[in-house]
Every structure is written in C-alpha cells, then in structure tokens.
Coordinates of C-alpha atoms in Angstrom, one line a residue:
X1 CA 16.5 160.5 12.0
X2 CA 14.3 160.7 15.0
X3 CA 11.3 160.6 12.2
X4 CA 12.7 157.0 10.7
X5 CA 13.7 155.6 13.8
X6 CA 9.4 156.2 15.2
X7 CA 8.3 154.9 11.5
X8 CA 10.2 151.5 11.7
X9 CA 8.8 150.7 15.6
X10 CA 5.3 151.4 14.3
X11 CA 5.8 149.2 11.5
X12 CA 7.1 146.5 13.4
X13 CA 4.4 146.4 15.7
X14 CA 1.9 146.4 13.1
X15 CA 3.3 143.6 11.3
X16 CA 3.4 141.3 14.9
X17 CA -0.2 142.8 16.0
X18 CA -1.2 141.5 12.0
X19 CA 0.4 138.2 12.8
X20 CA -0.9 137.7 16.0
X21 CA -4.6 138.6 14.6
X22 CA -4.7 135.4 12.1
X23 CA -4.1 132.9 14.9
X24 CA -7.4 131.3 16.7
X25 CA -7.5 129.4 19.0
X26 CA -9.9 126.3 19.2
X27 CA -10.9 124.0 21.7
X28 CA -14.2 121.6 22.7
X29 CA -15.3 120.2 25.9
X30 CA -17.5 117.0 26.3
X31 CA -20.6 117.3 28.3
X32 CA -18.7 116.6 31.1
X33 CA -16.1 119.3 31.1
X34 CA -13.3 117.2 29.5
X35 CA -11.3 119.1 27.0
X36 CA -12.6 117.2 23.8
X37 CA -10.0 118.7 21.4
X38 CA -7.8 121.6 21.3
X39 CA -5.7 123.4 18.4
X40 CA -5.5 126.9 16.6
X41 CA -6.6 128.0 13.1
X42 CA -4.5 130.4 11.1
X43 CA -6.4 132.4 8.2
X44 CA -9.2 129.8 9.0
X45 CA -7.0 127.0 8.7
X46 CA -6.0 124.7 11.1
X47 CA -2.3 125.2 11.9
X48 CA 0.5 123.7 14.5
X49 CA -0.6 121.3 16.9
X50 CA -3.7 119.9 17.9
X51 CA -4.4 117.6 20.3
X52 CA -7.4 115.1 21.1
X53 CA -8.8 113.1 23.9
X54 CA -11.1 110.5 25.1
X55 CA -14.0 111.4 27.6
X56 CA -12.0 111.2 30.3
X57 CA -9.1 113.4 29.7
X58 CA -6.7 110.9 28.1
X59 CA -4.8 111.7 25.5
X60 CA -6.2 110.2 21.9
X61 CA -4.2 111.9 18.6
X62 CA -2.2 114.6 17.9
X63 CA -1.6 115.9 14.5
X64 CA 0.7 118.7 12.4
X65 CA -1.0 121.3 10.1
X66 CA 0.8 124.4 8.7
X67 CA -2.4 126.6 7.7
X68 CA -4.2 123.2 7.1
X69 CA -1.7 120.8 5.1
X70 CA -0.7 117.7 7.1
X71 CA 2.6 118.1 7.8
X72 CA 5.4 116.5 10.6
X73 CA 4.4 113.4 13.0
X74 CA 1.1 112.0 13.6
X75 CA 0.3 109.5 16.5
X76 CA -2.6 108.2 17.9
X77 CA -3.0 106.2 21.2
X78 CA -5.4 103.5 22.8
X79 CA -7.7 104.8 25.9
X80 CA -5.2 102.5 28.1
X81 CA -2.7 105.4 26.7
X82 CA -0.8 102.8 24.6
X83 CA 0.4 104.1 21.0
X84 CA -1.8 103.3 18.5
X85 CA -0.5 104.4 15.2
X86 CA 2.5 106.9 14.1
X87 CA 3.1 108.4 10.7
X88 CA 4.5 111.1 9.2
X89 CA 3.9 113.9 6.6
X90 CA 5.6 116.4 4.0
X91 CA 3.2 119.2 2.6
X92 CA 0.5 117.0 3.0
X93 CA 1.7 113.4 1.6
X94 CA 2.8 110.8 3.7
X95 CA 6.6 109.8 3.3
X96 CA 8.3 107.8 5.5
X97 CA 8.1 105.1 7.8
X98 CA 4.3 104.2 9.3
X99 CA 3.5 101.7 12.0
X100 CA 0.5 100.7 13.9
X101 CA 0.3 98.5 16.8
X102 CA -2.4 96.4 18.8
X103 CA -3.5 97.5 22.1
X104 CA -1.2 94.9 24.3
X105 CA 1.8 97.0 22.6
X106 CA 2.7 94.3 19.5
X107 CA 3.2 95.7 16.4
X108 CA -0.1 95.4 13.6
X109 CA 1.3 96.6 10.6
X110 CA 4.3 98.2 9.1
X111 CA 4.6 99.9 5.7
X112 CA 7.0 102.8 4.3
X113 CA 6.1 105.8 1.7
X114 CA 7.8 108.0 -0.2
X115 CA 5.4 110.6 -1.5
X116 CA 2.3 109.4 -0.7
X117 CA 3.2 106.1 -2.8
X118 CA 3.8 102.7 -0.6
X119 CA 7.3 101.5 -1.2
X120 CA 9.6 98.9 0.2
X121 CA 8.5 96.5 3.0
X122 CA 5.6 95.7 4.2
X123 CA 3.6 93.4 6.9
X124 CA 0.2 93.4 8.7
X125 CA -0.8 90.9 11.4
X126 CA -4.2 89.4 12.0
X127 CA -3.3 89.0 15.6
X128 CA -0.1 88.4 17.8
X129 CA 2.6 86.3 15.7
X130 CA -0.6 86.0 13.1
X131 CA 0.8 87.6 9.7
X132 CA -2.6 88.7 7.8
X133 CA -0.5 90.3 4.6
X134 CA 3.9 90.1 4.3
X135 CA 5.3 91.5 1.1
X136 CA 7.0 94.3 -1.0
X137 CA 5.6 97.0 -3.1
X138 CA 7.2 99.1 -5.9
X139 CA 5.7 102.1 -6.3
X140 CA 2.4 101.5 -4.8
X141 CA 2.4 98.0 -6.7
X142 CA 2.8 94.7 -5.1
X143 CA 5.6 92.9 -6.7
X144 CA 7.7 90.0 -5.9
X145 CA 6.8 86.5 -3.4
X146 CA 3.8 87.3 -1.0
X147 CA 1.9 86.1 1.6
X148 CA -1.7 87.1 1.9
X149 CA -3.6 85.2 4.7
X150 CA -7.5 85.4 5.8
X151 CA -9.4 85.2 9.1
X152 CA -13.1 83.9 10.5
X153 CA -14.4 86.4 12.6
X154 CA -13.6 84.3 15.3
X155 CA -9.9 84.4 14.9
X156 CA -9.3 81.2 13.3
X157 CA -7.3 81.2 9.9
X158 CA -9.7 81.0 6.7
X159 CA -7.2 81.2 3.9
X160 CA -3.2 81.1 3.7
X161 CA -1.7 81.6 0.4
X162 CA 0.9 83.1 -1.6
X163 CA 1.4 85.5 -4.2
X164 CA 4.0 85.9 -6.8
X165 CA 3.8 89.0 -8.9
X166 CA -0.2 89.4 -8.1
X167 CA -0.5 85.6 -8.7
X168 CA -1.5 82.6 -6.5
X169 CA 2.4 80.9 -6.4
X170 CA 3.5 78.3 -4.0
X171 CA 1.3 76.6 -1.2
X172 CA -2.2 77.4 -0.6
X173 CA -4.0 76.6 2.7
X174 CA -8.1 76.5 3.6
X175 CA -9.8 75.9 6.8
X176 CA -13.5 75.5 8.3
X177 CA -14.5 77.8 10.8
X178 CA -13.6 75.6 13.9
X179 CA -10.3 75.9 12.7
X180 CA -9.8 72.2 11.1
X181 CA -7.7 72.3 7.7
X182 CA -9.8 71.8 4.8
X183 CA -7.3 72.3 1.5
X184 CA -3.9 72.0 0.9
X185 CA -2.6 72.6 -2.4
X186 CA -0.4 74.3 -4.2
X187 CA 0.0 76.9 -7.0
X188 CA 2.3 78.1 -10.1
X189 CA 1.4 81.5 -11.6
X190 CA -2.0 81.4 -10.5
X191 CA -2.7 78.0 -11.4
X192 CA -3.3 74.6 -9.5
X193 CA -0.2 72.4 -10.2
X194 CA 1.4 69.6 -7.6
X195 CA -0.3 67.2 -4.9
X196 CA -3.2 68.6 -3.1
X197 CA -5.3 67.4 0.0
X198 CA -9.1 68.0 0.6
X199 CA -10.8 67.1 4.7
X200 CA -13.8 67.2 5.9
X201 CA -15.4 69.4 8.8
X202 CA -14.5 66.5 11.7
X203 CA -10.6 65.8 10.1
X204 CA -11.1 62.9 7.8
X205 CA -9.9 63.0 4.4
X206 CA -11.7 63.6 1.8
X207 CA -9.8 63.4 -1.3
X208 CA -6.2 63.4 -2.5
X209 CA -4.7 63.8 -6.2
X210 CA -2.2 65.9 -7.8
X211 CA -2.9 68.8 -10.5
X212 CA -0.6 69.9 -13.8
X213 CA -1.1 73.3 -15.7
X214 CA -4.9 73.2 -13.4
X215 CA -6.1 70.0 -14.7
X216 CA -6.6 66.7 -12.6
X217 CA -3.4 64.5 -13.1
X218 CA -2.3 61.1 -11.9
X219 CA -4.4 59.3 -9.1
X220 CA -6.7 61.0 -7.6
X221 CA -8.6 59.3 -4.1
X222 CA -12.1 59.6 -2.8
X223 CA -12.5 59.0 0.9
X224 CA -16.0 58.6 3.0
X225 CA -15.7 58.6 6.7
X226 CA -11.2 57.9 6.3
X227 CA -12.3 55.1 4.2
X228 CA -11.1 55.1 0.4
X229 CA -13.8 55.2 -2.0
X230 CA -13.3 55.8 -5.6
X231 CA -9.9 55.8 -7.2
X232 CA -9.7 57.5 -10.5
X233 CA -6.4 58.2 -13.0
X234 CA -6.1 61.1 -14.9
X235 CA -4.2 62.3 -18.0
X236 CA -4.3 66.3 -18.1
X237 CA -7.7 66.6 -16.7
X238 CA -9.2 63.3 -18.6
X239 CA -9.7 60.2 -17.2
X240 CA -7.3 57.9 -18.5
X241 CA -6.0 54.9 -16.6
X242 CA -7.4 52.0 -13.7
X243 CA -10.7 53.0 -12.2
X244 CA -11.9 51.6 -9.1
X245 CA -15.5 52.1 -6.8
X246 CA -15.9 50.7 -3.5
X247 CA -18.4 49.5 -0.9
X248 CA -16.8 51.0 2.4
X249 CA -19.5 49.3 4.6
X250 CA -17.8 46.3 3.2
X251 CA -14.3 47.3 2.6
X252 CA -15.1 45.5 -0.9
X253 CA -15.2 46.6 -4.6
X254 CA -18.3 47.8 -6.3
X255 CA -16.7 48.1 -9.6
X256 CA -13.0 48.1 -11.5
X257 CA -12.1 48.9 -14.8
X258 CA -10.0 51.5 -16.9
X259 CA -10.5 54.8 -19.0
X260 CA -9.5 55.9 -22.1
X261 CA -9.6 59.7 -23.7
X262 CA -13.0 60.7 -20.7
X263 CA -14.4 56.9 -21.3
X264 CA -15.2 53.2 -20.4
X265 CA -12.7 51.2 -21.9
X266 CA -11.0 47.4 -21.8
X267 CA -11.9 45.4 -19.2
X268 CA -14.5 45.7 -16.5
X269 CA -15.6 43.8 -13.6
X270 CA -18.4 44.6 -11.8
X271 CA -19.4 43.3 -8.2
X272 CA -22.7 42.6 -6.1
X273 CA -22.8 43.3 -2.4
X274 CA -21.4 39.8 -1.2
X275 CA -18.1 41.1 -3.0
X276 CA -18.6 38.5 -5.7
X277 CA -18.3 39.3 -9.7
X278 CA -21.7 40.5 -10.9
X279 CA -20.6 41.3 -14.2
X280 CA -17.5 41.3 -16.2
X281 CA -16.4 42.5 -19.5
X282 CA -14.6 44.8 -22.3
X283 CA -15.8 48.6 -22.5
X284 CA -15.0 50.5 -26.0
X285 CA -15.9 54.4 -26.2
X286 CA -17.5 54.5 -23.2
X287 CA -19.9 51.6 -24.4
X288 CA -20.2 47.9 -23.5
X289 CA -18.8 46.0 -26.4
X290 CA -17.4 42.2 -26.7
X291 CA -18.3 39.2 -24.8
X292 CA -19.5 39.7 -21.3
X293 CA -20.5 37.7 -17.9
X294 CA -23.4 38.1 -15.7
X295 CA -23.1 35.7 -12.2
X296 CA -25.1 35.5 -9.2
X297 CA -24.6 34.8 -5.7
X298 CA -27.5 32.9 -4.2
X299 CA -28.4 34.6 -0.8
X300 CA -28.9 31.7 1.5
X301 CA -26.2 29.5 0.7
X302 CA -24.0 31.8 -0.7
X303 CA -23.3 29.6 -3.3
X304 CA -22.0 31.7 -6.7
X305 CA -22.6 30.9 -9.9
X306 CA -22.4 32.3 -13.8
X307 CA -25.8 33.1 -15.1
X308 CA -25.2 34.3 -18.1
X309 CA -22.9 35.2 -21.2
X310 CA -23.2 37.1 -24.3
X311 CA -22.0 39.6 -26.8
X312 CA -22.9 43.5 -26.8
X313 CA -22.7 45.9 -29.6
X314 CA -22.5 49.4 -28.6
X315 CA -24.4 48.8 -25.1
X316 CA -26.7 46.8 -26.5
X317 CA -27.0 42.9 -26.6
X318 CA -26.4 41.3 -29.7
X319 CA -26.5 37.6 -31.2
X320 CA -26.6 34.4 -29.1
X321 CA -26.9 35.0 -25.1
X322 CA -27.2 31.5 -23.0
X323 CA -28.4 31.7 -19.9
X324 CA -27.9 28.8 -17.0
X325 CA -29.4 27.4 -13.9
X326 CA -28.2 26.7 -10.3
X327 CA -25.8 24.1 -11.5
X328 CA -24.4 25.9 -14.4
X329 CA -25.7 23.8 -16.9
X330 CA -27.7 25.7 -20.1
X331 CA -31.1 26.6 -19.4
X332 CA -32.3 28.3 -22.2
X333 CA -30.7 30.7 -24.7
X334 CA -32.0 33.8 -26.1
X335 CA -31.0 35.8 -29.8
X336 CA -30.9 39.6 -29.5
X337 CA -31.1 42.1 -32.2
X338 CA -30.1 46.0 -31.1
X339 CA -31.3 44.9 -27.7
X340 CA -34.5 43.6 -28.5
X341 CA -35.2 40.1 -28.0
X342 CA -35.9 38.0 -31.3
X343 CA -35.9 34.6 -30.1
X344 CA -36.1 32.6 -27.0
X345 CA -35.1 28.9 -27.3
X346 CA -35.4 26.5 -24.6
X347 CA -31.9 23.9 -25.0
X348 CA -30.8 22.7 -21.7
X349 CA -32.4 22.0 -18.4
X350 CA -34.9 24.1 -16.4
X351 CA -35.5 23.5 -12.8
X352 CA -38.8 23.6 -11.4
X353 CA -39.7 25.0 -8.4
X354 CA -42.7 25.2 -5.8
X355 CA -43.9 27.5 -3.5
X356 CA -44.5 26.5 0.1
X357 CA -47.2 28.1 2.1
X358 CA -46.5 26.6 5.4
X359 CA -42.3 27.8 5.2
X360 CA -43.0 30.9 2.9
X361 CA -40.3 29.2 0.8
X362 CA -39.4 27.6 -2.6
X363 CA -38.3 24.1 -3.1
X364 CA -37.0 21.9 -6.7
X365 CA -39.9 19.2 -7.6
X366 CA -37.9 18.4 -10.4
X367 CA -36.8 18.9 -14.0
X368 CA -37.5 19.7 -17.8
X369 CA -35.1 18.9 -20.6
X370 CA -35.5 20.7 -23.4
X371 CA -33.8 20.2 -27.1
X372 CA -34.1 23.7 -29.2
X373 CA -37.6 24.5 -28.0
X374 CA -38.7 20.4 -27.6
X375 CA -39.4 19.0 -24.6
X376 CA -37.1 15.9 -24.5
X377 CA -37.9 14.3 -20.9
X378 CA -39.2 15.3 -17.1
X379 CA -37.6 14.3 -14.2
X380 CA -40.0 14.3 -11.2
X381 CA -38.6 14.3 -7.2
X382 CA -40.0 12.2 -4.7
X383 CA -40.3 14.0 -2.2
X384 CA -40.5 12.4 2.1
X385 CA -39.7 14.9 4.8
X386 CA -38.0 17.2 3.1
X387 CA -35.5 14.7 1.3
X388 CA -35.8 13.6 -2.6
X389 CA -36.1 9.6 -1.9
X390 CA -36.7 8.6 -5.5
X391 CA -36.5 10.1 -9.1
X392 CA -38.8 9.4 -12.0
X393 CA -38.5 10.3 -15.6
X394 CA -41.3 10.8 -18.1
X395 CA -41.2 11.4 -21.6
X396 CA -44.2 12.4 -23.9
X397 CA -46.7 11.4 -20.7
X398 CA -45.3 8.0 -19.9
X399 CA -43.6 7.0 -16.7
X400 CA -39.9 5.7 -18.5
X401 CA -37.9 5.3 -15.3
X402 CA -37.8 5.1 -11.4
X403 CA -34.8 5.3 -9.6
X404 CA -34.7 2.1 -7.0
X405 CA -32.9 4.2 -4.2
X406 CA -32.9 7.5 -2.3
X407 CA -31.3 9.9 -4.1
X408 CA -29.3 11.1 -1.4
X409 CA -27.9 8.0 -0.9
X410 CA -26.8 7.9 -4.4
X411 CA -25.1 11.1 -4.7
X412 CA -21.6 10.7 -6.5
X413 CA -20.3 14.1 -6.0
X414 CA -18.4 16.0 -3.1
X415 CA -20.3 19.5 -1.8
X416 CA -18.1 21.4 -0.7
X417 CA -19.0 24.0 2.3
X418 CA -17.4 27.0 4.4
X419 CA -18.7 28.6 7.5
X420 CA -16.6 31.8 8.8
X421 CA -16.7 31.7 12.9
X422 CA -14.2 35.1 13.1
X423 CA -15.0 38.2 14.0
X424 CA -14.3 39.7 10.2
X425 CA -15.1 38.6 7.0
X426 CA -13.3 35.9 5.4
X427 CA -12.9 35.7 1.5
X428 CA -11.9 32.6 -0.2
X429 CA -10.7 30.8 -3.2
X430 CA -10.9 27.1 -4.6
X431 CA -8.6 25.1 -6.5
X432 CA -10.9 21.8 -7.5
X433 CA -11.2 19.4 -10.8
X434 CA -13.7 20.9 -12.5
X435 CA -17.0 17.9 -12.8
X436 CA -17.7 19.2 -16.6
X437 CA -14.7 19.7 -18.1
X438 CA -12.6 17.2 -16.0
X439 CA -10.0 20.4 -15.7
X440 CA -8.3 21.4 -12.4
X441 CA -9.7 25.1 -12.0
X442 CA -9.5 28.4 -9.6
X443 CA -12.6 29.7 -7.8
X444 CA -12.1 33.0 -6.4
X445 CA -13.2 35.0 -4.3
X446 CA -15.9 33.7 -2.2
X447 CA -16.8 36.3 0.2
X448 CA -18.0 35.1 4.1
X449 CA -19.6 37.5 6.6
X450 CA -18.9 36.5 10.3
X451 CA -21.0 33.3 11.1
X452 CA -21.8 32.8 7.7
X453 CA -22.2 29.1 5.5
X454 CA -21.5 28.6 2.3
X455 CA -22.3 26.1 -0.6
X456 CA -19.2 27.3 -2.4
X457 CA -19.0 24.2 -5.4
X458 CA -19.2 20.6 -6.4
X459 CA -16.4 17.9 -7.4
X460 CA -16.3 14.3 -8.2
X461 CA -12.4 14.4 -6.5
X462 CA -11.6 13.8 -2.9
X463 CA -8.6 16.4 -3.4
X464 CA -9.4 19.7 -3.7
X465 CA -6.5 22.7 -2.2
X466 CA -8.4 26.2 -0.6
X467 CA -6.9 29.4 0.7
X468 CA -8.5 31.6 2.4
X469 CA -8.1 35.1 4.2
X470 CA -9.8 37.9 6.5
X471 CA -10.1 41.8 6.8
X472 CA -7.3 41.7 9.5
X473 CA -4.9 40.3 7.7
X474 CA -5.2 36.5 9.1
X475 CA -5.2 33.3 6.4
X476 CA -5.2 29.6 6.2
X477 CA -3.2 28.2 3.2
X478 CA -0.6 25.5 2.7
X479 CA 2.4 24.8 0.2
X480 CA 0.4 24.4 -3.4
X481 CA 1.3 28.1 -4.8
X482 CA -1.1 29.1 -7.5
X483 CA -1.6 32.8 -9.2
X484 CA -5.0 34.5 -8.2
X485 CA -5.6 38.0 -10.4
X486 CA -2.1 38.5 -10.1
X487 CA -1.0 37.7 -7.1
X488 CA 0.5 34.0 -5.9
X489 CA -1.0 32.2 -2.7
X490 CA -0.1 29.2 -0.8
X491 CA -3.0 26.6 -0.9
X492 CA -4.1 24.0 1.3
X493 CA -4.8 20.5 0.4
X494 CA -7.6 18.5 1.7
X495 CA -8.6 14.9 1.2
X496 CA -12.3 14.2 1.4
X497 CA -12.4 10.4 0.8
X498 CA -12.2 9.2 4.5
X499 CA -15.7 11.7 4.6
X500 CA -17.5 10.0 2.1
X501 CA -19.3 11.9 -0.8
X502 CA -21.9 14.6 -0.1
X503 CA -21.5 17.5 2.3
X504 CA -17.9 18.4 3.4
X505 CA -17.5 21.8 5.7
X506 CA -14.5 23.6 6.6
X507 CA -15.0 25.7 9.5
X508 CA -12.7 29.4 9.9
X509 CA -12.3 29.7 13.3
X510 CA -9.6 32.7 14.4
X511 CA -8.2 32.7 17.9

C-alpha cells in the first residue's frame, strides 16, 4: 500500500512539473523601458492572454489564444485609452457581435458573424452621424435595400446611393469636392429611370431631364450660367419632339424646330442675333426639303426684310429661287440644279450703290430695271446735301424723264420708326395694310436693344395698330386683339394723318 500510495504522488508531480514546462513566458520592452507586449507560449504557441501597449505604457490590444487559435474577446483601444474595436472568437472564427468606434467614443461600424461569415445587420460611418455603408448580409452576401455612400478626402460627401440586391435602386447623389451637389438622379435595378438634375461647380444648373429603362425621355434642359439654353424632347433615348437653341446673352432664340426618329423634321425657324427670323422652313430626314425663307435685318436701321425664297431637295437648292432688295421687290432670280447654279436672270429692280471715301459709307445713286435678263430703264438720283432732289429715267442711253420736284417732298408713303429708351430690350410687332398687296398684315417680332432706332416698315395708311413688349415683363398695347404665333395681344392704334407722310417715330420710354 505504502508502495502505491509514493508511485501516485510522483506521478502527480511529474505530470504538473510536465505542464508547467510548456508554458513561456514572453514579453518586449521599447527602448525606453516600456513593456512593449507581454503573453505566454504554450508548446511554442501563443496561449491565454496577451496584452499590448503604446510607448508610453498605455494599454493598446489584448487578445485570446489557446495554443495559438484566436479564441474569446478581442479589444483594442486608442492612445487616449478609449476602446477602439471589440470582437469575439470561437476556435479561431469570428462569431458574434463586432463593433468599432471613433476616437471621440461614437460608434464606426457595426457588423455580426456567425462562423466567420457576416450575417444580419450591418453599418459603417464615414464620420459622426455620416453613414459611409447601412445594409444586411445573408451569409456573407449583401442582400436586400442599401445604402453605400462615398467621401473626398476632405470629408465632404462624393457619392450617395442605393443598392437593392447588389444594384443601383432608388436615389443617387454626386458632389464636387467643395461639397456643392453635382447629380441627382435616380435608379431602378441598376439603371437610370425618373427625373434627374445635373449643377455646376459654383451651384447653377446645368441640365434637367428625366430617364426611362436608361434612355433620355421627355424634355430634357440645357442651362449656361442658370440661364436655359437648349431644350430638347426625347422618345426612349431619340430625339423626337420641339427643339429649341438659345442666345442667353440675349435671352433670344437661335433656332426652333422638331425631331423625328434622331432627325430634323417639319418646321424650322432659324434666327440672327437681333432675334429676328433668319431662315424658316420644313426639315424631312434630317435634310432641308420644301419651300424655305432667308430674311435679313439691316444693322443700322434695323429695318427687317425677306431676302430670299426657294425650294430645297434633300439640302440642296433646287428650281426657281428669287431673291429681293431693300424694299422687297424682285431683284433678280436664280435656277438651281442639285445645288449648283444654272442660271442667273436679272427680273426686277437692282439698287445701285456708291461708296463714299469721305464717310467710309455706302449710299443709293439710283436704279436698274431689268425684264428676264433686259435692261428696261435707269433711274438716276439727284443728289444735294445728302437729299435725292430730283429723279431721272433713262432708257437705251436717252434722258426719258425728270421729276419737277424733290423727291422727298413727293413721298406718298408713311415710314414707320421705333426707338427703345428702357433699360431692356423691347420686341415689337406691327399690324399695317400691306402697300403691295393692299392686305392688312402682322409684322412680328422686331427686336430693339436699349437706345436703339428702328426703320421697322412702310404703308400708304394713316392707321396702322403696334404692340410691343420688354424683358421685364412691361408692354404698350391697346384693345385690337390679334393672334401672334399663337398667342393673342392687345394692339394699339395710331393715326398718322395729322403727321403728314414720311417719317413717323414712336418712342418706348419705361418709367
């Protein structure tokens, strides 16, 4: 008995001296004495608790082996001793709940495991109340709605947008660098679809339009500087619809017209920088085809006119175009083939002009009639002080005829003129009996910077009825109600025959 009872203590203690043999113990100093890390190994392994610390003694992480598999809590702390991150482990896989935090104490992220795999919950922040990712993942997959947001290195959002299922779903969000929006728009399964808004850098808009399965849809808007310029309509990401372009020096239209199927088509009207009709005409397959228009505005008197008309073919001109002078009578007219010109024919009447030297300017000296290609008769001006006095008319060589008084005295027609004295530009429209065709017609628009005159038309009839309007909203009208390009204004009638016939001016003047 006495021999079992000695055999069983010196076992004993030779199993705890064996045990007590595998455990080492470990720890590092910094340079300046400062425990850098402490622990033990077991079997070489690192096992139980170990501890580390910053330079200064304070506490840094502390981990959980058992013979060098992760196991229990882990935590690690800021240098200003606040807790930095905490997880935990089962034989070496993460499972559970793990959170991180910011070093003012607010929580930086959040996420759950069960066996190493992310599951449930989940949230990270950029910054304080700044949520960088927000969703849920099934077995280490993200599923379901989510929000997954972006950051400048200064702070400032770059990106906000949602996820649905690993898809862009629901609103989307950019922004420059200084932290000014620069996209909002919004998303269906990874694709554009609703009303979206582009800025620039300083906060202007820069464009507005909607989107439909990721294709342009609807209106979309063009801004420069907060000022709209281009309006375009689209069909599922074709142009398809009213088309406009404008001048936003001028607040004025450049051109307006319509697509069809990506192209030009119907009706066009294209305008010069005085806001007046440059050209107008029908568009078919992206091509000028039909009759079309071609005007001018004369730059010191501001006086507008047609110039030309003719037919195109496929964007080219084609048959009979007649082209006219100041007064709108036929000049000459010219017969196209494909574009090229085949024949020029003088039939109308071609005003001749002279340069000045001591002015740097053009004046009329008179006149040529001409009957297909013929010369038919020349009217020469008499010319005293800058005034026609007399008119003669030659024809073949000979002196025919010689008006008897000044010509100016002899004039049997009302010119009408404007002059804008406000602050904004004025636009204007005319409703006079027409000298040519003895018809009561609309002019519209004339287009008036501040201070300026204009020589807007000619009529043989004291009555003639004028509305007019500026930028700001202001107008002068009266009770005749006509229909200008769709719309119905009140016009004013004036009676020129206590004035006499020649030059009648109606000065704009705003308060």
């Amino acid at each position: 008995m006495m021999y079992k009872h000695l055999l069983f203590v010196l076992l004993f203690v030779s199993i705890i001296s064996s045990s007590f043999a595998q455990l080492k113990q470990h720890k590092t100093y910094y340079d300046n004495g400062k425990v850098e890390e402490e622990g033990q190994y077991k079997n070489d392994k690192m096992h139980g608790t170990w501890k580390y610390y910053y330079d200064d003694g304070q506490l840094y992480a502390i981990e959980n082996y058992e013979e060098g598999v992760e196991v229990g809590e882990w935590v690690s702390y800021y240098e200003n001793g606040q807790l930095e991150t905490k997880v935990n482990y089962v034989n070496g896989v993460l499972n559970g709940l793990a959170l991180a935090y910011f070093e003012d104490g607010s929580l930086q992220g959040r996420a759950t495991t069960i066996n190493g795999v992310l599951e449930g919950d989940y949230i990270a922040y950029e910054d304080v109340d700044k949520i960088k990712e927000k969703g849920t993942y099934k077995n280490d997959e993200k599923v379901g709605l989510w929000i997954e947001n972006k950051f400048y290195s200064n702070g400032n959002f770059k990106e906000e947008a949602q996820y649905l299922d690993g898809k862009k779903h629901g609103s989307h969000k950019k922004y420059f660098e200084n932290g000014q929006i620069a996209l909002i728009a919004n998303y269906t399964n990874d694709i554009a679809d609703g009303p979206y808004k582009e800025y620039n850098k300083d906060g202007t808009l820069s464009e507005t339009g909607e989107a439909l399965n990721g294709e342009r849809h609807g209106v979309r808007k063009e801004y420069r500087y907060g000022e709209l310029s281009e309006l375009t309509t689209y069909n599922n990401g074709q142009k398809e619809g009213r088309y406009e372009d404008w001048n936003i020096d001028k607040n004025q239209l450049k051109e307006e017209g319509f697509y069809k199927n990506d192209e030009k088509s119907g009706y066009w009207k294209l305008y010069d920088s005085y806001g007046n009709i440059e050209e107008e005409g029908p568009y078919k397959k992206d091509e000028k085809n039909g009759y079309w228009k071609i005007y001018l505005t004369n730059h010191h008197s501001k006086k507008y006119r047609k110039y030309s008309e003719g037919n195109y073919v496929d964007g080219e001109r084609d048959g009979k175009w007649i082209f006219y002078n100041r007064n709108e009578e036929q000049e000459y007219y010219t017969i196209y083939k494909n574009g090229d010109e085949v024949e020029k024919v003088k039939d109308g009447i071609e005003y001749i002009s002279k340069y000045d030297e001591t002015d740097n300017s053009y004046y009329t000296e008179g006149e040529k009639h001409y009957k297909n290609n013929k010369l038919i008769k020349t009217i020469k001006y008499i010319i005293k002080g800058n005034t026609i006095v007399d008119k003669e008319v030659w024809v073949n060589g000979k002196l025919e005829s010689k008006a008897s008084e000044g010509y100016e005295k002899r004039i049997d027609y009302y010119k009408i003129y404007f002059k804008n004295k406000c602050s904004k530009k004025a636009q204007v429209a005319l409703r006079i009996l027409d000298m040519k065709t003895d018809n009561w017609t609309t002019k519209a628009w004339f287009n008036l910077q501040t201070n300026e005159e204009g020589y807007l038309a000619d009529t043989k009839n004291a009555i003639f009825y004028y509305y007019a309007e500026d930028s700001t909203g202001s107008y002068w009208g009266g009770e005749h109600r006509k229909n200008v390009d769709g719309r119905q204004f009140g016009f004013k009638k004036i009676d020129m025959s206590s004035n006499g016939k020649g030059k009648y001016f109606i000065t704009l003047t705003c308060n």
